PDB file of C-alpha atoms in Angstrom:
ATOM      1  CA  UNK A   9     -30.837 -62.676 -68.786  1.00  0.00           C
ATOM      2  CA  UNK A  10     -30.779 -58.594 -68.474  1.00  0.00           C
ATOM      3  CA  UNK A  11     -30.493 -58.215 -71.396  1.00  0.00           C
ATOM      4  CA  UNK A  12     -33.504 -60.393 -72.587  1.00  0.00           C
ATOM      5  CA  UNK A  13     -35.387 -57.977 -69.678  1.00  0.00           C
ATOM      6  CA  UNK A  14     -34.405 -54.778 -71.286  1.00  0.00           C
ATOM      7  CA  UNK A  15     -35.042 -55.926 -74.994  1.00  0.00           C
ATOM      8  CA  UNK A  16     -39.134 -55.920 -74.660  1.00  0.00           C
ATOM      9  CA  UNK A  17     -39.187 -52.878 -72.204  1.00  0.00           C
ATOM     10  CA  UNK A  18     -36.881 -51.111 -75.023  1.00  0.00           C
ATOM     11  CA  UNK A  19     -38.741 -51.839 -78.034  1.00  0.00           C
ATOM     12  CA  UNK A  20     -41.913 -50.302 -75.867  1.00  0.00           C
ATOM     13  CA  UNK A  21     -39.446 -47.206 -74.778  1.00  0.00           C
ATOM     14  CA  UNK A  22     -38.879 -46.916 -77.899  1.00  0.00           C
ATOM     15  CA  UNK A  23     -42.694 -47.262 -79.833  1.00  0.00           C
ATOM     16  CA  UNK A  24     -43.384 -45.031 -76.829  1.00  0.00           C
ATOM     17  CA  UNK A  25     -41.023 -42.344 -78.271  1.00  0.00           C
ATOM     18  CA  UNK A  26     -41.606 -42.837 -81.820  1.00  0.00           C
ATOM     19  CA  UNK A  27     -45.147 -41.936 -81.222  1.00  0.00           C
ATOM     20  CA  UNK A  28     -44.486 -38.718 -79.538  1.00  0.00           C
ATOM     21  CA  UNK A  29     -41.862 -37.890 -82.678  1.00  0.00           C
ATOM     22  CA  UNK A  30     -44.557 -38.413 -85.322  1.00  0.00           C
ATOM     23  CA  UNK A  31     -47.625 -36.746 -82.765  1.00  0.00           C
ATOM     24  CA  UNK A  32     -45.139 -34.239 -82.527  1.00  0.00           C
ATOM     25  CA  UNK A  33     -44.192 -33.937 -86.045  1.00  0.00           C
ATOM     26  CA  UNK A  34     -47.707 -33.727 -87.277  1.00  0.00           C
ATOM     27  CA  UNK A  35     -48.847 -31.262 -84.427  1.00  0.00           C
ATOM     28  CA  UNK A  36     -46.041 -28.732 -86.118  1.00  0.00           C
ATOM     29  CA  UNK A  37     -47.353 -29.611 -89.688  1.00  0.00           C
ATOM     30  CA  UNK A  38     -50.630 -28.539 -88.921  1.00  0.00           C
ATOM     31  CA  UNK A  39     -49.674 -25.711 -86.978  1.00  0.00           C
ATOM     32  CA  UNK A  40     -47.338 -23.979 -90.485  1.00  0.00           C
ATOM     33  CA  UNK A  41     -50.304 -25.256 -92.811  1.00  0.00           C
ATOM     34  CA  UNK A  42     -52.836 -23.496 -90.038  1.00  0.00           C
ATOM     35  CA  UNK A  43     -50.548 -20.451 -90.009  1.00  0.00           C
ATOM     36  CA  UNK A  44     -50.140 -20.050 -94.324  1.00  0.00           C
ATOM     37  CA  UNK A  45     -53.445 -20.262 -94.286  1.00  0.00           C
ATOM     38  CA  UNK A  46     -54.329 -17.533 -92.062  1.00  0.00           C
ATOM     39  CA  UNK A  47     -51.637 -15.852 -93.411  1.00  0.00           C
ATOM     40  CA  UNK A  48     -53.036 -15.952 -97.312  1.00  0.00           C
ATOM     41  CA  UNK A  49     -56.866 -15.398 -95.867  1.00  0.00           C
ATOM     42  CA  UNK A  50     -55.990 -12.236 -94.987  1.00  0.00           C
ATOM     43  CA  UNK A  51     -53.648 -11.234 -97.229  1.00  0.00           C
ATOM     44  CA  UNK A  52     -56.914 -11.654 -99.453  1.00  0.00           C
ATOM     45  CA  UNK A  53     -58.712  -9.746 -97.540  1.00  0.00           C
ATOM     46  CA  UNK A  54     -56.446  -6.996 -97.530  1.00  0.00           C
ATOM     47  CA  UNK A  55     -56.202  -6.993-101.394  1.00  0.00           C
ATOM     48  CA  UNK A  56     -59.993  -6.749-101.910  1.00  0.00           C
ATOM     49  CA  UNK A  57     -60.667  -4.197 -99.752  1.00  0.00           C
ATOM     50  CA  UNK A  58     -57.625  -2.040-101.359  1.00  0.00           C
ATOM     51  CA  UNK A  59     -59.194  -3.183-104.529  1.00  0.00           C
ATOM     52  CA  UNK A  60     -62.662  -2.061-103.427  1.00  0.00           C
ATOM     53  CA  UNK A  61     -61.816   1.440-101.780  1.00  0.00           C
ATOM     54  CA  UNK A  62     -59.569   2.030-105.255  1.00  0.00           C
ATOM     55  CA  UNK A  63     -62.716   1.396-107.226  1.00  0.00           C
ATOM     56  CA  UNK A  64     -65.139   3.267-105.246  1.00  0.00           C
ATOM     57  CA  UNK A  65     -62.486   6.208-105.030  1.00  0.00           C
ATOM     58  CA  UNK A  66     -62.278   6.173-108.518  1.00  0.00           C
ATOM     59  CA  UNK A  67     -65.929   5.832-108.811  1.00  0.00           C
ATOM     60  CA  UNK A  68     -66.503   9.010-106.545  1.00  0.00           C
ATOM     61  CA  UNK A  69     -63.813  11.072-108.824  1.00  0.00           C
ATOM     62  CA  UNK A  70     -65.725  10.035-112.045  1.00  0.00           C
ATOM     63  CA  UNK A  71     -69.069  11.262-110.458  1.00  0.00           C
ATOM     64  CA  UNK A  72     -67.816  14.322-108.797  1.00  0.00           C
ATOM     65  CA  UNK A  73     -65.959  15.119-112.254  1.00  0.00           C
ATOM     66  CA  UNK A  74     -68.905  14.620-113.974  1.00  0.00           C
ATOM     67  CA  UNK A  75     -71.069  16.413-111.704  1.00  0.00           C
ATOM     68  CA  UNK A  76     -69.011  20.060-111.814  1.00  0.00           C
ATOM     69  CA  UNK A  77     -67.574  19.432-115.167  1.00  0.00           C
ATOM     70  CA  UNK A  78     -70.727  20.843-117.437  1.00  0.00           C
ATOM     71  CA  UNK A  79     -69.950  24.403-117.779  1.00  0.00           C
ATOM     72  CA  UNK A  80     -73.370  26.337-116.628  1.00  0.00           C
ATOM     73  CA  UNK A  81     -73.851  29.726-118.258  1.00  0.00           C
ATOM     74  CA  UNK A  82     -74.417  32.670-116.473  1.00  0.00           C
ATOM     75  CA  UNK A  83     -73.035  31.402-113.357  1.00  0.00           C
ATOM     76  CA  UNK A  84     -70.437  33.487-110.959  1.00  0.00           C
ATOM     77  CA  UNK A  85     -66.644  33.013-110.706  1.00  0.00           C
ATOM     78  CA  UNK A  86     -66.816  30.366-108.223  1.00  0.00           C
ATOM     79  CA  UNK A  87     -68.938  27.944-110.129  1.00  0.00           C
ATOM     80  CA  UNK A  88     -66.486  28.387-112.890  1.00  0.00           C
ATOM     81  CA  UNK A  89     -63.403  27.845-110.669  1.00  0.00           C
ATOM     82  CA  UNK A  90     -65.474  25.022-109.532  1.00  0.00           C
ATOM     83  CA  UNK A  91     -65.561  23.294-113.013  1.00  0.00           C
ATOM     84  CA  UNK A  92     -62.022  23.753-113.499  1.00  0.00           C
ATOM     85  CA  UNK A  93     -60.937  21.933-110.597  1.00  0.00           C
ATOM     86  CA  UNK A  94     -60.317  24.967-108.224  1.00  0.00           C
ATOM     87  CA  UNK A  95     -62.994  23.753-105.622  1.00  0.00           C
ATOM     88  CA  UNK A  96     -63.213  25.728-102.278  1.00  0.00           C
ATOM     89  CA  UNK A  97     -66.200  24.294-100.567  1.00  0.00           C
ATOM     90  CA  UNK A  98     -66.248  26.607 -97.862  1.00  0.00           C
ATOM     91  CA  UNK A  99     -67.518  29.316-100.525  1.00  0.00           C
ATOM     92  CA  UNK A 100     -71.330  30.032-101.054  1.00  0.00           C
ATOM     93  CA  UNK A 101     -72.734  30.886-104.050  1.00  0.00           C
ATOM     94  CA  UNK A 102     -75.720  33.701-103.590  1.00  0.00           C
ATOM     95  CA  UNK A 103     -78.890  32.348-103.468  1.00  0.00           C
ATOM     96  CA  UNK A 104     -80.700  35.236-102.986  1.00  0.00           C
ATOM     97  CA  UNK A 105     -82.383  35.143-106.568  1.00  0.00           C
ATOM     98  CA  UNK A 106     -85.744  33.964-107.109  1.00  0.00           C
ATOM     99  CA  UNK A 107     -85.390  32.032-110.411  1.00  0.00           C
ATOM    100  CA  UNK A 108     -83.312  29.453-111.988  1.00  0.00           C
ATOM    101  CA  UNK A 109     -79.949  30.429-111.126  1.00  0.00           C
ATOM    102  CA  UNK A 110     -81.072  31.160-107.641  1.00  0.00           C
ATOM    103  CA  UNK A 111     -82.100  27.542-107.427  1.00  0.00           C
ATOM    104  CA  UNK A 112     -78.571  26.514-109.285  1.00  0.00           C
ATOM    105  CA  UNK A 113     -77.145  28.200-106.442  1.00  0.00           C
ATOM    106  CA  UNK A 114     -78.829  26.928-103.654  1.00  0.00           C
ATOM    107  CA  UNK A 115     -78.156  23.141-105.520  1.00  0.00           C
ATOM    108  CA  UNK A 116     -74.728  24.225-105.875  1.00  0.00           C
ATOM    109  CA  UNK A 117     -74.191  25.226-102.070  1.00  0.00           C
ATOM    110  CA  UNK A 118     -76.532  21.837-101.382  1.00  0.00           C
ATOM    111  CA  UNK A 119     -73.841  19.819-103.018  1.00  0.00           C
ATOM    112  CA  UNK A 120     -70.677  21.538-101.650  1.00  0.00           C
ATOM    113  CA  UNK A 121     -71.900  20.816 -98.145  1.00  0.00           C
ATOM    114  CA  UNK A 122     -72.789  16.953 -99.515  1.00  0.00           C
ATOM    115  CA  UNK A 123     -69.280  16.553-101.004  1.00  0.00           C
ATOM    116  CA  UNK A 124     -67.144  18.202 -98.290  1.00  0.00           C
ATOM    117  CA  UNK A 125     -69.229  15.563 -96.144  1.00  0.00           C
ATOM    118  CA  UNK A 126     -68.480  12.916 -98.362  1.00  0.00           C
ATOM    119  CA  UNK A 127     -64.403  13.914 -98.318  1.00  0.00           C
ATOM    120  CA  UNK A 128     -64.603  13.880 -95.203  1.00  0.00           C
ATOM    121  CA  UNK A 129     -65.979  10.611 -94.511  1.00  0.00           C
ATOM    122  CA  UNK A 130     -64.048   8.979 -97.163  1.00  0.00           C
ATOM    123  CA  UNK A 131     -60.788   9.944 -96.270  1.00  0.00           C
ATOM    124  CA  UNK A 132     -61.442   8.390 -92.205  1.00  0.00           C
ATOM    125  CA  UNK A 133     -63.039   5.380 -94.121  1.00  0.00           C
ATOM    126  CA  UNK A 134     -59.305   5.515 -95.845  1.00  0.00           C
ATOM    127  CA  UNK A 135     -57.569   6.060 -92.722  1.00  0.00           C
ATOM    128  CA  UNK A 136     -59.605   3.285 -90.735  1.00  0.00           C
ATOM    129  CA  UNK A 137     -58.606   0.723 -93.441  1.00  0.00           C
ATOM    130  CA  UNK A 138     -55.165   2.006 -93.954  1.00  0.00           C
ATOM    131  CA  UNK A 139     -55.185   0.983 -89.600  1.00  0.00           C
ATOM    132  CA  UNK A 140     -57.145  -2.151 -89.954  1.00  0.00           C
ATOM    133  CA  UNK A 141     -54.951  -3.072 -92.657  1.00  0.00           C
ATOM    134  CA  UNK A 142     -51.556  -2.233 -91.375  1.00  0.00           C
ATOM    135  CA  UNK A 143     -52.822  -4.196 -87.994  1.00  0.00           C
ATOM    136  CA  UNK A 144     -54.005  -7.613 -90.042  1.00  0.00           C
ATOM    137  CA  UNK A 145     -50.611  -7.503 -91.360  1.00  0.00           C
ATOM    138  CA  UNK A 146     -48.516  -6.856 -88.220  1.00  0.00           C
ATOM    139  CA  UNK A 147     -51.042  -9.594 -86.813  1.00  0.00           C
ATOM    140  CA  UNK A 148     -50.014 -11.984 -89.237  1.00  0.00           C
ATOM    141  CA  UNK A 149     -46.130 -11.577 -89.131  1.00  0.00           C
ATOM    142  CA  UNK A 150     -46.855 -11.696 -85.273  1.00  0.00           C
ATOM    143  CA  UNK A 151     -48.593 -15.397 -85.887  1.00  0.00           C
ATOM    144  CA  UNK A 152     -46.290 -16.552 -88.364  1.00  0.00           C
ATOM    145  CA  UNK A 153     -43.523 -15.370 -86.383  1.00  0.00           C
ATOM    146  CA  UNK A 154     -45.419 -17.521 -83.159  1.00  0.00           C
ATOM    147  CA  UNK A 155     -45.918 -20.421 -85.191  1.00  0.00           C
ATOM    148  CA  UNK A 156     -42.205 -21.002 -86.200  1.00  0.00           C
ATOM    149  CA  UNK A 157     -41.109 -20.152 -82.311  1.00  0.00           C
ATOM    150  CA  UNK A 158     -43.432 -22.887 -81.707  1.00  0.00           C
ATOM    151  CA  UNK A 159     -42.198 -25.192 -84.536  1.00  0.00           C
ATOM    152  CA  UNK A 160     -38.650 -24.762 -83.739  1.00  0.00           C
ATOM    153  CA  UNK A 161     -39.228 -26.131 -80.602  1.00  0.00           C
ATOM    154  CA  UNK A 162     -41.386 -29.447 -81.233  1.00  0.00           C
ATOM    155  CA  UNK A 163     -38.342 -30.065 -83.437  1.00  0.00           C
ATOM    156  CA  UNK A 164     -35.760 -29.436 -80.120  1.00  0.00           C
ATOM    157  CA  UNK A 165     -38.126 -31.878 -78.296  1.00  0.00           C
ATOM    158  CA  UNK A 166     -38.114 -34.067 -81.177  1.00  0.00           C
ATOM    159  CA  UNK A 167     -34.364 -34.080 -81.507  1.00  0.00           C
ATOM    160  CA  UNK A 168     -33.673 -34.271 -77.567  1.00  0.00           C
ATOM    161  CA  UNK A 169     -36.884 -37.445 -77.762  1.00  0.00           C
ATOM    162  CA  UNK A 170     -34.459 -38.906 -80.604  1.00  0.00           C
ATOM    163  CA  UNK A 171     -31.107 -38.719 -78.478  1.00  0.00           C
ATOM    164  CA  UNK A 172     -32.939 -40.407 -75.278  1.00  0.00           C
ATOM    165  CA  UNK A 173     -33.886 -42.991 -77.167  1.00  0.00           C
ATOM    166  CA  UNK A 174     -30.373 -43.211 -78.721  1.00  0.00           C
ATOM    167  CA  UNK A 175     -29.147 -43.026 -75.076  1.00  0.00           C
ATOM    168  CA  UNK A 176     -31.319 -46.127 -74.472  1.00  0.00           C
ATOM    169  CA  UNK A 177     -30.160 -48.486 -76.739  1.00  0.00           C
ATOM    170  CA  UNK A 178     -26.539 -47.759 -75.784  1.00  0.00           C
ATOM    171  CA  UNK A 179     -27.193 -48.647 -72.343  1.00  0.00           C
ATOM    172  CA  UNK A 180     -29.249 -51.149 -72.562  1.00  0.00           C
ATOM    173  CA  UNK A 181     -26.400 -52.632 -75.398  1.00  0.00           C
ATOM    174  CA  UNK A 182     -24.058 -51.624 -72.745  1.00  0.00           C
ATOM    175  CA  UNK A 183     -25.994 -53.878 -69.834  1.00  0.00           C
ATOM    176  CA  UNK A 184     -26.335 -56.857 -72.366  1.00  0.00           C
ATOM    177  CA  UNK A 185     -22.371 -56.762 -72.653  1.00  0.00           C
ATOM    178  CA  UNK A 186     -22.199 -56.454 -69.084  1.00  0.00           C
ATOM    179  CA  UNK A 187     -24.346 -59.151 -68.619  1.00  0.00           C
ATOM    180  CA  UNK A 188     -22.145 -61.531 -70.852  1.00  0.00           C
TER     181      UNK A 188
END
């Protein structure tokens, strides 16, 4: 007679715990597919802008290589050094003529002061997106890291869910041989 009792209320015990296994289950599931995702989004991310500031670097060496390599005639020293690589842009060229090499010069001192500018703000562009970078990275290990903490435990709760329910049946095997 106990034992027809304990048979209906532990087939419900037992639906009862089945459904937190599989609610369980799939909550983890979603979590790791949630987590690779996020994980490969920004991974993504982190490749295209690499890929972008490595073309526009390259971009901005092909212009400024193109821009002091033709050889002007007539020019000083320092426009000369400047076409064969040896910039200093802290050096002026005189600009106190009044014709065509005066305005070379005063171009030429224009675009030093451009281009030591544009270094300038191209390497802390670099720099901010080495950071940003270097953080979404660190932010992901840091999720991925969170999400199998997390996953690791629905499966303890899972496994300790599975051993109550183990637990049950015994006992309630144990109270229908009692009963006998």
């Amino acid at each position: 007679m106990l034992e027809e009792k304990l048979k209906p209320l532990f087939a419900t015990h037992r639906t009862a715990i089945d459904s937190v296994v599989k609610q369980a289950n799939d909550y983890a599931s979603n979590n790791e597919a949630y987590a690779a995702a996020t994980v490969s989004s920004r991974s993504i991310i982190l490749w295209s802008v690499a890929s972008a500031m490595a073309l526009a670097t390259i971009a901005l060496g092909w212009l400024i290589a193109r821009n002091i390599s033709k050889p002007v005639l007539g020019m000083s020293a320092a426009v000369n050094d400047m076409a064969t690589g040896k910039l200093n842009l802290s050096t002026r060229l005189d600009t106190s003529r009044k014709d065509e090499l005066g305005t070379l010069a005063s171009g030429s001192n224009n675009f030093s002061e451009k281009l030591a500018g544009l270094i300038a703000s191209t390497r802390d562009a670099t720099t901010q997106v080495m950071q940003s970078s270097g953080m979404l990275q660190e932010n992901a290990a840091r999720m991925a890291d969170q999400m199998e903490t997390q996953a690791a435990r629905v499966r303890e709760i899972a496994s300790a869910m599975t051993e109550m329910s183990a637990s049950a049946a015994e006992v309630a095997q144990q109270a229908g041989e009692a009963s006998k």
